[in-house]
Amino acid sequence: MATEPTTEPVGPGRPTAPIALAGDPAATTARVEAAHVAVDDALLARLRSVCADVTVDTAERTEASRDWWPLAMTWALENQVGGLAAAVARPTSPAQVAAVLRLCHEASVPVTPAAGRSGVVGGSIPLHGGVVLDLCGLAGIRAVDETSLVLDVAAGTFGDRLEADLRRDHALTVGHWPQSISLSTVGGWLACRGAGQLSNRYGKVEDMVLGLDVVLADGRTLTTGGHARQAVGPDLNQLFVGSEGTLGVITGARLRVHPAPDTEQRAAYGFASFADGLEACRRILRRGATPAALRLYDAVEADRSWSTGDTTVLLVLDEGDPLLVEAAMAVTAQECHTADRLDDDLVERWHAHRNDVSALEALISRGYVVDTMEVTGRWGALPDIYEAARDAIAAVPGVLAASAHMSHSYADGACLYFTFAGKPSDDPSATEKLTFYERCWDAGTTAVLDRGGSLSHHHGVGVNRARFVSRALGSGGLEVLAAVKHALDPHGILNPGKLGIPSPFGPAHFPPSSIGTETP
């Protein structure tokens, strides 16, 4: 079927609050126990002399200090945020970003880069106060090379607006469509190595990036990459992609784009087990077919969404050149020949609600503890990872549901996306919720790492996963990362307490939990 340019409504182009605070923002307190770095009057005056907008308004600082981390959303019910910034700076140019960083570097004041704040692991929480650097003022398409299919875009550009402008004005697409597309920005995608729902066709964001504009902690600027391929030492793009604002602040990017698709096909299949569905997907990718979306839902998730009983459901969607789409769907049909063909309307039902995030707030507001955990593994290990992690989470007292789907596939493996929900008691306190949450994450993550899986696929590390980084990277890997951090940011001001890197401002904890910046 032919596709038309997107007519989906775009969001507000500014951060969307994850949940309402329970009280007056002026009375909101920080949950974190950590050294808090203030912004004194002298530094505030200097910041205001170089940046378009710097505020110390309590309500604005409170909103700028929180993101979509589900655990922190439970604290909002107690009128708390994870950490609280001392000031918020809103630059409107890379030069202003550089000036703010230079001043904070000289004063050893921490800076937490942020934009859409749609992250779900606490990556934009200012653990040590200081300055939240709001990059939403750096927005818009700067240039499009339609011949070379290269986009130059500012980092604070929201995803839905970028996609709408590209399709309307250039008949192009980035192909990056995360569930958070109206909540997130280009810089955020790059900071956490994000993935969109059509990544099988278009790749993750690290596959899309051709070059970056980066400001270092001391205000120096650099431009990376820019060529189709090159062999001039290590790829500096990949040094900053996934660094979660700890090594430098991304202010702009060159991304590969694609002609907007003119053909789309859909199909749905039912399997007797999750392992059978995984095997079919493995064979599809092994043959070189890359349908834009291969989404395999275990029976629990499928039945919850579509009332399909005990059937594992595979949803397939492809788009692009008609010949390539036809070939990919033909390979898919061949490798799913033992499955039941289901109504293609299942794909439409998923597609119509694929960006809906409203359920999270609804469940948390009713006292439930809810989260997702996305990991990767090799095909040979995935069935075991799936069963072990699901069962480990389900065994935590109070868990009411633990399920998973496969969301992104590659020739060597795939991403499993686990979801859990529960209550530690009928009317749990904030402390009970936090302890329960930590037990779920400890159980699931340990099961995954024990079986050779990764720590994260596209949500990143932030605060929530920091305690696992040493095991995931190995002590040598974390030492190398910390050494790079020290070389680029000797005062440690950039997003301290994230990625498991030791912070010069000291440890941070969310009592009574061990979640924080210290790693075991």
XYZ file of C-alpha atoms in Angstrom, residues 134-391:
258
model
C 18.102 23.064 29.166
C 18.921 22.614 25.464
C 15.400 22.971 24.047
C 16.325 26.418 22.724
C 18.672 24.784 20.213
C 16.003 23.504 17.835
C 15.266 23.120 14.150
C 16.624 21.769 10.887
C 19.790 23.629 9.899
C 20.324 22.102 6.441
C 19.320 19.134 4.303
C 21.559 17.655 1.616
C 18.932 15.808 -0.409
C 21.502 14.478 -2.872
C 23.623 12.861 -0.173
C 20.700 12.160 2.176
C 22.277 14.014 5.103
C 20.392 16.111 7.655
C 21.986 18.789 9.825
C 19.815 19.360 12.898
C 20.066 21.117 16.255
C 20.150 18.834 19.286
C 17.104 20.291 21.046
C 14.739 19.439 18.188
C 11.794 17.279 19.245
C 11.405 14.092 17.240
C 7.823 14.416 16.056
C 8.390 17.949 14.776
C 11.558 16.898 12.995
C 9.781 14.020 11.267
C 6.821 16.169 10.244
C 9.065 18.895 8.792
C 11.262 16.421 6.924
C 8.333 14.637 5.313
C 6.431 17.803 4.445
C 9.308 19.850 3.063
C 11.712 17.211 1.742
C 9.797 13.898 1.421
C 12.460 12.376 3.709
C 12.486 10.481 6.991
C 15.031 9.809 9.710
C 13.285 6.513 10.381
C 13.762 6.952 14.130
C 10.425 6.504 15.849
C 10.750 5.767 19.578
C 7.629 5.524 21.699
C 8.727 8.845 23.201
C 8.988 10.644 19.847
C 6.878 13.623 20.952
C 8.641 13.737 24.339
C 12.262 13.364 23.234
C 14.877 15.278 21.264
C 17.672 14.448 18.852
C 20.268 15.128 21.537
C 18.514 12.794 23.922
C 18.457 10.013 21.332
C 22.185 10.394 20.855
C 22.959 10.681 24.549
C 21.485 7.267 25.373
C 22.017 5.406 22.064
C 18.293 5.343 21.426
C 16.322 3.011 19.193
C 13.103 3.583 17.280
C 10.345 1.097 16.623
C 11.485 0.683 13.006
C 15.140 0.086 13.829
C 15.344 -3.193 11.878
C 15.058 -1.139 8.690
C 16.754 2.124 9.666
C 19.114 1.131 12.489
C 19.607 2.573 15.945
C 20.644 6.182 16.339
C 24.356 5.252 16.448
C 23.896 3.859 12.924
C 22.321 7.112 11.759
C 24.875 9.601 13.050
C 27.413 10.921 10.571
C 28.838 13.811 12.604
C 28.378 15.788 15.797
C 28.900 19.243 17.255
C 30.097 18.901 20.846
C 30.998 21.341 23.597
C 33.481 20.038 26.166
C 33.365 20.763 29.884
C 35.727 23.728 29.665
C 33.826 25.340 26.791
C 35.976 24.107 23.937
C 34.022 22.998 20.876
C 34.682 20.325 18.291
C 33.055 18.838 15.231
C 33.316 15.097 14.653
C 32.897 12.904 11.603
C 31.123 14.309 8.602
C 32.183 11.838 5.921
C 30.532 8.776 4.450
C 33.371 6.659 5.871
C 36.835 7.566 7.057
C 39.904 6.014 8.671
C 41.394 8.786 10.773
C 41.797 7.108 14.117
C 38.896 5.964 16.330
C 35.384 7.115 15.528
C 34.903 10.135 17.781
C 31.177 10.151 17.025
C 30.822 6.954 19.005
C 32.789 8.365 21.921
C 30.003 10.837 22.608
C 26.993 8.811 21.447
C 25.741 7.012 24.537
C 27.848 9.074 26.955
C 24.690 10.531 28.577
C 26.141 14.032 28.780
C 29.101 12.947 30.908
C 31.838 13.580 28.311
C 30.500 16.581 26.408
C 27.298 18.364 25.448
C 25.963 17.582 21.973
C 24.558 20.727 20.344
C 24.008 19.489 16.782
C 24.248 16.435 14.566
C 24.459 15.270 10.996
C 22.163 12.289 10.521
C 21.593 9.942 7.614
C 18.063 10.194 6.238
C 16.005 8.196 3.747
C 13.330 8.845 1.147
C 9.923 8.781 2.792
C 8.457 5.318 2.184
C 5.940 4.911 -0.607
C 4.957 1.320 0.178
C 3.953 -0.472 3.355
C 2.935 -4.045 4.148
C 1.799 -5.693 7.367
C 1.313 -9.202 8.696
C 0.664 -10.994 11.995
C 1.499 -14.546 13.043
C 0.749 -16.727 16.048
C 3.245 -19.157 17.608
C 2.867 -21.881 20.210
C 5.739 -20.492 22.291
C 7.994 -17.470 22.631
C 11.010 -19.628 21.747
C 9.344 -20.677 18.467
C 8.755 -17.034 17.583
C 12.348 -16.117 18.403
C 13.605 -18.875 16.115
C 11.473 -17.634 13.215
C 12.805 -14.091 13.682
C 16.374 -15.386 13.835
C 15.927 -17.146 10.502
C 14.412 -14.032 8.915
C 17.398 -11.890 9.912
C 19.854 -14.662 8.994
C 18.567 -14.536 5.426
C 19.221 -10.802 5.244
C 15.620 -9.628 5.410
C 15.046 -6.578 7.595
C 11.342 -5.808 7.994
C 11.139 -2.417 9.667
C 9.367 -3.870 12.692
C 9.436 -7.437 14.010
C 7.710 -7.327 17.376
C 7.243 -10.642 19.159
C 4.944 -10.581 22.218
C 4.797 -13.377 24.743
C 1.357 -14.788 25.483
C 0.867 -12.622 28.571
C 1.525 -9.332 26.772
C -0.332 -10.366 23.636
C -3.430 -11.409 25.528
C -3.341 -8.238 27.613
C -3.318 -6.105 24.455
C -5.350 -8.128 21.962
C -7.142 -10.952 23.853
C -5.259 -13.655 21.913
C -5.191 -16.245 24.686
C -2.080 -18.386 25.107
C -0.634 -17.476 21.702
C 2.718 -15.750 21.195
C 2.092 -13.005 18.621
C 4.514 -11.669 16.000
C 3.666 -8.332 14.392
C 5.453 -7.463 11.150
C 5.540 -4.117 9.390
C 7.775 -3.065 6.542
C 8.004 0.124 4.530
C 10.165 1.548 1.768
C 10.937 0.602 -1.829
C 8.215 -1.743 -3.158
C 10.661 -4.410 -4.349
C 12.549 -4.500 -1.061
C 9.343 -4.594 0.957
C 7.947 -7.403 -1.160
C 11.125 -9.412 -0.717
C 11.300 -8.883 3.047
C 7.672 -9.868 3.536
C 8.096 -12.937 1.330
C 11.066 -14.125 3.389
C 9.075 -13.476 6.562
C 6.133 -15.512 5.298
C 8.411 -18.416 4.388
C 10.072 -18.487 7.789
C 6.708 -18.249 9.564
C 5.142 -21.070 7.538
C 4.513 -23.209 10.643
C 2.786 -20.371 12.495
C -0.862 -19.404 12.320
C -1.615 -16.397 10.155
C -3.499 -13.885 12.280
C -5.574 -10.862 11.339
C -3.372 -8.041 10.013
C -5.585 -5.679 12.002
C -3.462 -6.561 15.029
C -0.632 -4.559 13.475
C -2.931 -1.592 12.936
C -4.099 -1.757 16.534
C -0.493 -1.707 17.740
C 0.449 1.028 15.272
C -2.404 3.296 16.342
C -1.285 3.262 19.983
C 2.446 2.726 19.648
C 3.345 6.121 21.157
C 0.812 6.117 23.987
C 2.533 6.484 27.373
C -0.545 7.344 29.451
C -0.797 3.946 31.179
C 2.365 4.582 33.190
C 1.001 7.577 35.089
C -2.363 5.875 35.594
C -0.835 2.826 37.263
C 1.648 4.773 39.401
C -1.109 7.115 40.586
C -3.000 4.035 41.822
C -0.059 2.951 43.949
C 1.499 0.378 41.638
C 5.221 0.096 41.020
C 5.814 -0.288 37.281
C 8.845 -0.293 35.012
C 10.433 -1.742 31.907
C 13.845 -3.310 31.380
C 15.304 -3.638 27.875
C 18.369 -5.813 27.297
C 20.028 -7.664 24.450
C 21.491 -11.106 23.955
C 22.681 -13.413 21.242
C 20.052 -15.542 19.557
C 21.407 -18.681 21.170
C 20.991 -17.220 24.651
C 17.712 -15.344 24.218
C 15.266 -18.141 25.154
C 17.126 -18.738 28.418
C 17.462 -15.010 29.142
C 13.740 -14.558 28.546
C 12.651 -17.334 30.881
C 15.232 -16.635 33.593
C 14.647 -12.883 33.823
C 10.871 -13.157 33.609
C 10.776 -15.839 36.304
